[in-house]
Amino acid sequence: MARTARYTAVAILLHWLIAALILALFVSGLWMTRAIEDPAQRLAAFQTYQTHKAIGLSVLALSLLRLAWRLLHPPPPLPEGTSAFTRIAAATVHWALYGVMIGAPVAGFVMVSASPLGIPTTWFDLFAVPHLPLGPDAALEAQAKAVHRALAWGGIALVALHVLAALKHEFLDDQRLLLRMLPAGREGGAGPA
Ligand code: HEM
């Protein structure tokens, strides 16, 4: 009869894998768009664009998988007494994160598909990823770039909010919610303090 208060192992694995990949996307995205302007760093920046595209497409595939998993396996309930504001705020941030995890890579893929440069995309040099039949279309590329940037920056803000909220509940409210998303966490969440 013991009811687990933790996320499933698949949800936990996907959460941390996607989190690590998104961190790599933030860092690589911000670096490469600046480094490409510097002739001394242009080659490394170009290679980083290729890696960024491959990681971004992986995040898209993993996020779709995660969304499907989430719809089939509802998360464990929040502790009783969680205020309506906290419930709504958490749900809003979580669904907005799904929006970024799916919207940002789609916009990125539209951007490179429409680009007049026509630079091919591969998955870590292992196989070619066919572009969408959208280009060359410089106007569409520019629009997709603006959306990609807006979603990426929105994503940075959302991740910051998400992490701060998780740390607040963990350490200021002592709710031990982080255990629900950790592989080695204790069952049941709140044991004796
Ligand atoms: C969750 C997935 C993704 C995240 C979080 C992300 C994040 C970022 C960030 C932070 C930047 C820098 C934006 C700036 O300088 O203001 C960027 C740029 C870029 N990303 Fe992504 N990215 C993702 C997926 C993708 C995918 C799937 C592709 C293509 C297949 C892609 C292609 C690009 C390109 C070409 C740029 C350079 C755009 C420019 O010149 O301004 N990204 N990305």
CSV table of C-alpha atoms and ligand atoms in Angstrom, one decimal:
chain,number,residue,atom,x,y,z
A,1,MET,CA,0.0,0.0,0.0
A,2,ALA,CA,3.0,2.3,0.4
A,3,ARG,CA,2.5,5.2,-1.9
A,4,THR,CA,5.6,6.7,-3.3
A,5,ALA,CA,5.8,10.5,-3.2
A,6,ARG,CA,8.6,10.6,-5.7
A,7,TYR,CA,8.7,11.0,-9.5
A,8,THR,CA,9.2,7.9,-11.5
A,9,ALA,CA,12.8,6.8,-12.4
A,10,VAL,CA,12.2,7.7,-16.0
A,11,ALA,CA,10.9,11.2,-15.1
A,12,ILE,CA,14.0,11.8,-12.8
A,13,LEU,CA,16.4,10.6,-15.5
A,14,LEU,CA,14.8,12.8,-18.2
A,15,HIS,CA,14.7,15.8,-15.8
A,16,TRP,CA,18.4,15.8,-15.0
A,17,LEU,CA,19.6,14.8,-18.5
A,18,ILE,CA,17.5,17.6,-20.1
A,19,ALA,CA,18.7,20.1,-17.4
A,20,ALA,CA,22.3,19.3,-18.1
A,21,LEU,CA,21.8,19.6,-21.9
A,22,ILE,CA,19.9,22.9,-21.5
A,23,LEU,CA,22.7,24.3,-19.4
A,24,ALA,CA,25.1,23.4,-22.2
A,25,LEU,CA,22.8,25.1,-24.8
A,26,PHE,CA,22.7,28.3,-22.8
A,27,VAL,CA,26.5,28.4,-22.4
A,28,SER,CA,27.3,27.4,-26.0
A,29,GLY,CA,24.6,29.6,-27.5
A,30,LEU,CA,25.7,32.7,-25.6
A,31,TRP,CA,29.4,32.0,-26.4
A,32,MET,CA,29.2,31.1,-30.0
A,33,THR,CA,27.0,34.1,-31.1
A,34,ARG,CA,29.7,36.4,-29.8
A,35,ALA,CA,32.8,34.3,-30.7
A,36,ILE,CA,31.7,34.1,-34.4
A,37,GLU,CA,32.4,37.8,-34.7
A,38,ASP,CA,36.0,37.3,-33.7
A,39,PRO,CA,38.2,36.0,-36.6
A,40,ALA,CA,40.5,34.2,-34.2
A,41,GLN,CA,37.6,32.2,-32.7
A,42,ARG,CA,35.5,31.8,-35.8
A,43,LEU,CA,36.4,28.2,-36.5
A,44,ALA,CA,35.8,27.1,-32.9
A,45,ALA,CA,32.5,29.0,-32.9
A,46,PHE,CA,31.4,27.4,-36.2
A,47,GLN,CA,32.1,23.9,-34.7
A,48,THR,CA,30.2,25.0,-31.5
A,49,TYR,CA,27.2,25.9,-33.7
A,50,GLN,CA,27.2,22.4,-35.1
A,51,THR,CA,27.3,20.9,-31.6
A,52,HIS,CA,24.7,23.3,-30.3
A,53,LYS,CA,22.3,22.2,-33.1
A,54,ALA,CA,22.8,18.5,-32.3
A,55,ILE,CA,22.3,19.0,-28.5
A,56,GLY,CA,19.3,21.2,-29.2
A,57,LEU,CA,17.6,18.5,-31.4
A,58,SER,CA,18.4,16.0,-28.7
A,59,VAL,CA,16.6,18.2,-26.2
A,60,LEU,CA,13.6,18.4,-28.6
A,61,ALA,CA,13.3,14.6,-28.9
A,62,LEU,CA,13.9,14.1,-25.1
A,63,SER,CA,11.4,16.8,-24.2
A,64,LEU,CA,8.7,15.3,-26.4
A,65,LEU,CA,9.3,12.0,-24.8
A,66,ARG,CA,9.2,13.6,-21.4
A,67,LEU,CA,5.9,15.4,-22.2
A,68,ALA,CA,4.4,12.1,-23.3
A,69,TRP,CA,5.6,10.4,-20.1
A,70,ARG,CA,4.3,13.3,-18.0
A,71,LEU,CA,0.8,13.0,-19.5
A,72,LEU,CA,0.8,9.3,-18.8
A,73,HIS,CA,2.3,9.5,-15.4
A,74,PRO,CA,1.0,12.4,-13.3
A,75,PRO,CA,3.6,13.8,-10.8
A,76,PRO,CA,3.2,13.0,-7.1
A,77,PRO,CA,0.8,15.4,-5.3
A,78,LEU,CA,2.2,18.5,-3.6
A,79,PRO,CA,2.1,18.4,0.2
A,80,GLU,CA,-1.2,19.2,1.8
A,81,GLY,CA,-1.5,22.8,2.8
A,82,THR,CA,0.4,24.1,-0.3
A,83,SER,CA,-1.3,27.4,-1.0
A,84,ALA,CA,-3.3,27.9,-4.2
A,85,PHE,CA,-0.8,30.6,-5.2
A,86,THR,CA,2.1,28.2,-5.0
A,87,ARG,CA,0.2,25.5,-6.9
A,88,ILE,CA,-0.7,27.8,-9.7
A,89,ALA,CA,2.8,29.4,-9.8
A,90,ALA,CA,4.5,26.0,-9.9
A,91,ALA,CA,2.2,24.7,-12.6
A,92,THR,CA,2.6,27.8,-14.7
A,93,VAL,CA,6.4,27.7,-14.5
A,94,HIS,CA,6.4,23.9,-15.3
A,95,TRP,CA,4.2,24.2,-18.4
A,96,ALA,CA,6.1,27.3,-19.5
A,97,LEU,CA,9.4,25.3,-19.2
A,98,TYR,CA,7.8,22.6,-21.5
A,99,GLY,CA,6.9,25.4,-23.9
A,100,VAL,CA,10.6,26.6,-24.0
A,101,MET,CA,12.0,23.0,-24.1
A,102,ILE,CA,9.9,22.4,-27.3
A,103,GLY,CA,9.5,25.9,-28.7
A,104,ALA,CA,13.2,27.0,-28.6
A,105,PRO,CA,14.5,24.0,-30.5
A,106,VAL,CA,11.7,24.2,-33.1
A,107,ALA,CA,12.4,27.9,-33.7
A,108,GLY,CA,16.2,27.0,-33.9
A,109,PHE,CA,15.5,24.3,-36.5
A,110,VAL,CA,13.2,26.6,-38.5
A,111,MET,CA,16.0,29.2,-38.4
A,112,VAL,CA,18.7,26.9,-39.8
A,113,SER,CA,16.2,25.3,-42.3
A,114,ALA,CA,15.3,28.8,-43.7
A,115,SER,CA,18.9,30.1,-43.7
A,116,PRO,CA,20.2,31.2,-47.1
A,117,LEU,CA,23.6,29.9,-46.0
A,118,GLY,CA,22.2,26.4,-46.2
A,119,ILE,CA,24.7,24.9,-43.7
A,120,PRO,CA,23.8,21.2,-43.2
A,121,THR,CA,22.9,19.9,-39.8
A,122,THR,CA,24.1,16.6,-38.5
A,123,TRP,CA,23.6,14.7,-35.3
A,124,PHE,CA,27.2,14.8,-33.8
A,125,ASP,CA,28.6,14.0,-37.3
A,126,LEU,CA,26.9,10.6,-37.1
A,127,PHE,CA,24.0,11.2,-39.5
A,128,ALA,CA,22.5,14.0,-41.5
A,129,VAL,CA,19.4,15.7,-40.2
A,130,PRO,CA,17.3,16.8,-43.2
A,131,HIS,CA,16.1,20.4,-42.9
A,132,LEU,CA,12.5,21.5,-43.2
A,133,PRO,CA,11.7,22.5,-46.8
A,134,LEU,CA,11.4,26.2,-45.9
A,135,GLY,CA,14.3,28.0,-47.5
A,136,PRO,CA,16.2,29.9,-48.5
A,137,ASP,CA,14.0,32.6,-46.9
A,138,ALA,CA,16.0,35.3,-45.1
A,139,ALA,CA,12.8,37.0,-43.6
A,140,LEU,CA,11.7,33.7,-42.1
A,141,GLU,CA,15.2,33.0,-40.8
A,142,ALA,CA,15.2,36.5,-39.1
A,143,GLN,CA,11.8,35.9,-37.5
A,144,ALA,CA,12.8,32.4,-36.3
A,145,LYS,CA,16.0,33.8,-34.9
A,146,ALA,CA,14.1,36.5,-32.9
A,147,VAL,CA,11.7,33.8,-31.6
A,148,HIS,CA,14.7,31.5,-30.7
A,149,ARG,CA,16.5,34.3,-28.8
A,150,ALA,CA,13.3,35.4,-27.0
A,151,LEU,CA,12.5,31.8,-25.9
A,152,ALA,CA,16.2,31.2,-24.9
A,153,TRP,CA,16.3,34.3,-22.7
A,154,GLY,CA,12.8,33.5,-21.4
A,155,GLY,CA,14.1,30.0,-20.7
A,156,ILE,CA,17.1,31.4,-18.7
A,157,ALA,CA,14.6,33.5,-16.6
A,158,LEU,CA,12.3,30.5,-16.1
A,159,VAL,CA,15.1,28.2,-15.1
A,160,ALA,CA,16.4,30.7,-12.6
A,161,LEU,CA,12.8,31.0,-11.1
A,162,HIS,CA,12.4,27.3,-11.0
A,163,VAL,CA,15.8,26.7,-9.3
A,164,LEU,CA,15.2,29.5,-6.7
A,165,ALA,CA,11.7,28.1,-6.0
A,166,ALA,CA,13.0,24.6,-5.5
A,167,LEU,CA,15.8,25.8,-3.2
A,168,LYS,CA,13.3,28.0,-1.2
A,169,HIS,CA,11.0,25.0,-0.6
A,170,GLU,CA,13.9,22.8,0.3
A,171,PHE,CA,15.8,25.0,2.7
A,172,LEU,CA,13.5,27.9,3.8
A,173,ASP,CA,10.2,26.0,4.0
A,174,ASP,CA,11.9,22.6,4.8
A,175,GLN,CA,9.5,20.8,2.6
A,176,ARG,CA,12.1,18.3,1.2
A,177,LEU,CA,10.5,18.5,-2.2
A,178,LEU,CA,13.9,18.1,-3.9
A,179,LEU,CA,14.0,14.5,-2.8
A,180,ARG,CA,11.1,13.7,-5.1
A,181,MET,CA,13.4,14.5,-8.0
A,182,LEU,CA,16.6,12.9,-6.8
A,183,PRO,CA,17.6,9.4,-7.7
A,184,ALA,CA,18.7,8.4,-4.2
A,185,GLY,CA,16.0,10.3,-2.3
A,186,ARG,CA,14.1,8.7,0.6
A,187,GLU,CA,10.6,7.5,-0.1
A,188,GLY,CA,7.8,9.5,1.4
A,189,GLY,CA,9.5,12.9,1.2
A,190,ALA,CA,9.1,14.3,4.7
A,191,GLY,CA,10.5,12.0,7.4
A,192,PRO,CA,11.1,13.3,10.9
A,193,ALA,CA,12.9,16.6,10.6
B,1,HEM,C1,16.1,23.9,-25.8
B,1,HEM,C2,16.9,24.1,-26.9
B,1,HEM,C3,17.7,25.3,-27.2
B,1,HEM,C4,18.2,26.3,-26.3
B,1,HEM,C5,17.9,26.5,-24.8
B,1,HEM,C6,19.0,27.2,-27.1
B,1,HEM,C7,19.7,28.3,-26.6
B,1,HEM,C8,20.3,29.2,-27.4
B,1,HEM,C9,20.9,30.4,-26.9
B,1,HEM,C10,21.0,30.9,-25.4
B,1,HEM,C11,21.4,31.1,-28.0
B,1,HEM,C12,22.1,32.5,-27.9
B,1,HEM,C13,21.1,33.6,-28.1
B,1,HEM,C14,21.7,35.0,-28.0
B,1,HEM,O1,22.8,35.1,-28.3
B,1,HEM,O2,20.9,35.9,-27.6
B,1,HEM,C15,21.2,30.3,-29.1
B,1,HEM,C16,21.6,30.6,-30.4
B,1,HEM,C17,21.4,29.8,-31.5
B,1,HEM,N1,20.8,28.5,-31.6
B,1,HEM,FE1,19.9,27.6,-30.0
B,1,HEM,N2,19.1,26.7,-28.4
B,1,HEM,C18,18.3,25.5,-28.5
B,1,HEM,C19,18.1,24.7,-29.6
B,1,HEM,C20,18.6,25.0,-30.9
B,1,HEM,C21,18.4,24.1,-32.0
B,1,HEM,C22,17.6,22.8,-32.1
B,1,HEM,C23,19.0,24.8,-33.1
B,1,HEM,C24,19.1,24.3,-34.5
B,1,HEM,C25,19.0,23.1,-35.0
B,1,HEM,C26,19.6,26.0,-32.5
B,1,HEM,C27,20.3,26.9,-33.3
B,1,HEM,C28,20.9,28.1,-32.9
B,1,HEM,C29,21.5,29.0,-33.7
B,1,HEM,C30,21.8,28.9,-35.2
B,1,HEM,C31,21.9,30.1,-32.9
B,1,HEM,C32,22.5,31.4,-33.3
B,1,HEM,C33,21.5,32.4,-33.5
B,1,HEM,C34,22.1,33.8,-33.8
B,1,HEM,O3,22.9,33.9,-34.6
B,1,HEM,O4,21.6,34.7,-33.1
B,1,HEM,N3,19.4,26.1,-31.2
B,1,HEM,N4,20.5,29.2,-28.8
